[in-house]
Short mmCIF file of C-alpha atoms in Angstrom, two decimals:
data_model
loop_
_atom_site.label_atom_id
_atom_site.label_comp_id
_atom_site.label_asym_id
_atom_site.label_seq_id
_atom_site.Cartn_x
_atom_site.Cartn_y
_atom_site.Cartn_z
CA UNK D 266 34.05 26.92 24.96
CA UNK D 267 32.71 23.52 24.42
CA UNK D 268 29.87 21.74 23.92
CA UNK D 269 29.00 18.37 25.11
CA UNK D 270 26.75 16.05 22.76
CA UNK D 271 24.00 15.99 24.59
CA UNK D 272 22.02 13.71 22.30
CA UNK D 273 19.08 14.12 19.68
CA UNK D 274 17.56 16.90 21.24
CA UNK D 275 14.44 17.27 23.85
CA UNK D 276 12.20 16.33 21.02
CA UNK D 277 13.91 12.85 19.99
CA UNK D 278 15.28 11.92 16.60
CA UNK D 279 13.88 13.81 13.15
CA UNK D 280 11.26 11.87 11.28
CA UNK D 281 12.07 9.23 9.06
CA UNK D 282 10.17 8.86 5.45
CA UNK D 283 10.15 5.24 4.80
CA UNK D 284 11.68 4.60 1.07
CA UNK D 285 8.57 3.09 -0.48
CA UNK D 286 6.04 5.34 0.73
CA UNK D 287 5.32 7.32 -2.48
CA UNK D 288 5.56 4.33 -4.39
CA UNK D 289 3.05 1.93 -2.65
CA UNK D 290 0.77 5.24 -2.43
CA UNK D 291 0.68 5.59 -6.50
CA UNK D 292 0.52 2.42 -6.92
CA UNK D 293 -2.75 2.06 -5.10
CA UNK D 294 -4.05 5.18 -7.20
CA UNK D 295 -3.44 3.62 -10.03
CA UNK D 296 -4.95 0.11 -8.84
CA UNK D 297 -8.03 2.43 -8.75
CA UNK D 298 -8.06 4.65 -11.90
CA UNK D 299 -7.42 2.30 -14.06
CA UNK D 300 -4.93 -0.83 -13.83
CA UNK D 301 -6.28 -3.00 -11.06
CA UNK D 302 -3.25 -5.14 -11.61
CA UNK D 303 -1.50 -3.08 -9.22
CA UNK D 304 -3.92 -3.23 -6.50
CA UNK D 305 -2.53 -6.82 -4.84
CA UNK D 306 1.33 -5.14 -5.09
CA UNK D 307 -0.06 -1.97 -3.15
CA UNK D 308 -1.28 -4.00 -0.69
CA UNK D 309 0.87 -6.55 -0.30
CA UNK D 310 4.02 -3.82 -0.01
CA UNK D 311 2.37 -2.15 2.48
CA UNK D 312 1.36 -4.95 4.83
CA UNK D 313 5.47 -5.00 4.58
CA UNK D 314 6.38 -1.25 5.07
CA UNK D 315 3.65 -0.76 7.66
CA UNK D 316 5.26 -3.77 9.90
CA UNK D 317 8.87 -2.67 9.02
CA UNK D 318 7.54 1.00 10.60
CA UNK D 319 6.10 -1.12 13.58
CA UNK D 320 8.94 -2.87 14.20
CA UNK D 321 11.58 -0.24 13.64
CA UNK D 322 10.21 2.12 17.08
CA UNK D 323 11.33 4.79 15.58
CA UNK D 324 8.70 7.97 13.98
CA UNK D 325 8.15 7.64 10.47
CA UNK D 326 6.39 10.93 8.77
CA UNK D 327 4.82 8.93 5.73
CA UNK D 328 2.75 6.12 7.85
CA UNK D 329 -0.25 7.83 6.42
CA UNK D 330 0.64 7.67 2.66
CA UNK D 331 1.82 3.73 3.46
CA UNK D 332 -1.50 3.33 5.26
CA UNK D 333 -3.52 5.44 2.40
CA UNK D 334 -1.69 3.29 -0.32
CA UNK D 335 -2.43 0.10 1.46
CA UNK D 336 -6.40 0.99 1.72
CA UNK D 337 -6.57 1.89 -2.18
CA UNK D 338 -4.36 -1.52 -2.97
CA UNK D 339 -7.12 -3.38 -0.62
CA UNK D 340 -10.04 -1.58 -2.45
CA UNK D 341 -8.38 -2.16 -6.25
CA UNK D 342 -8.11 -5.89 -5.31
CA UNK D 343 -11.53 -6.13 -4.34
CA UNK D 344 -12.50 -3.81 -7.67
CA UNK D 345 -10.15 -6.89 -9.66
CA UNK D 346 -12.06 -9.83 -7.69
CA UNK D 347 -15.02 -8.82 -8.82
CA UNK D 348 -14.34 -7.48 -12.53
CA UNK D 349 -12.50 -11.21 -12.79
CA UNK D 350 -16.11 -12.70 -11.68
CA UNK D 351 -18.40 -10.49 -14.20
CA UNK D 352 -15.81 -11.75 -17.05
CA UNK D 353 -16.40 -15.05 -15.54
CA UNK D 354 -20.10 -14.92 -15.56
CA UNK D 355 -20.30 -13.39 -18.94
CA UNK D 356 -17.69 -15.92 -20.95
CA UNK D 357 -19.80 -18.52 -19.25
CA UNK D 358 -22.96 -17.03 -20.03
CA UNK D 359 -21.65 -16.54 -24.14
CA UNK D 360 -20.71 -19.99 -24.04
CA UNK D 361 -24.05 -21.52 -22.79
CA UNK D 362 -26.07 -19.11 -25.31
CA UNK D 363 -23.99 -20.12 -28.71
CA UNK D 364 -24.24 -23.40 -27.12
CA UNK D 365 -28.37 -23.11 -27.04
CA UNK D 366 -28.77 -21.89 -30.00
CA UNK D 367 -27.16 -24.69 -32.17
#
């Protein structure tokens, strides 16, 4: 006896796990524990994956690490915007003091 292919199934093809999930998901973490240098990379790879998993049609089981990874990388760069403006403010407040007191 033989079976015909009959195709993927009744419940379409298995989930996919886009490649770069786990890594744009630790990078984010990281962007927020500690090294905010990785929060732009996080968010700028996901903004990718998330459009390649648009465009693709097909199911993709990690969309919500690539989405989770995205938020953190959006959060981290914020985090890095604003430690870069307190440096800022304080370099330019040293300066003006040593300058004042001369």
């Amino acid at each position: 006896m033989s079976y015909s292919d009959y195709g993927p199934g009744p419940y379409g093809p298995p989930p996919r796990s886009h490649p770069n999930g786990t890594v744009i998901l630790v990078l984010g973490i990281i962007s927020l524990v500690g090294c905010l240098l990785t929060g732009p990379f996080a968010w700028a790879m996901g903004n990718k994956a998330l459009r390649e998993i648009d465009e693709s049609g097909y199911y993709y089981e990690n969309r919500g690490m690539v989405q989770a990874g995205r938020i953190c990388g959006i959060v981290g760069t914020a985090l890095l915007i604003v430690t870069f403006c307190f440096t800022a403010l304080g370099v330019t407040l040293a300066i003006i003091g040593a300058a004042n007191s001369s």
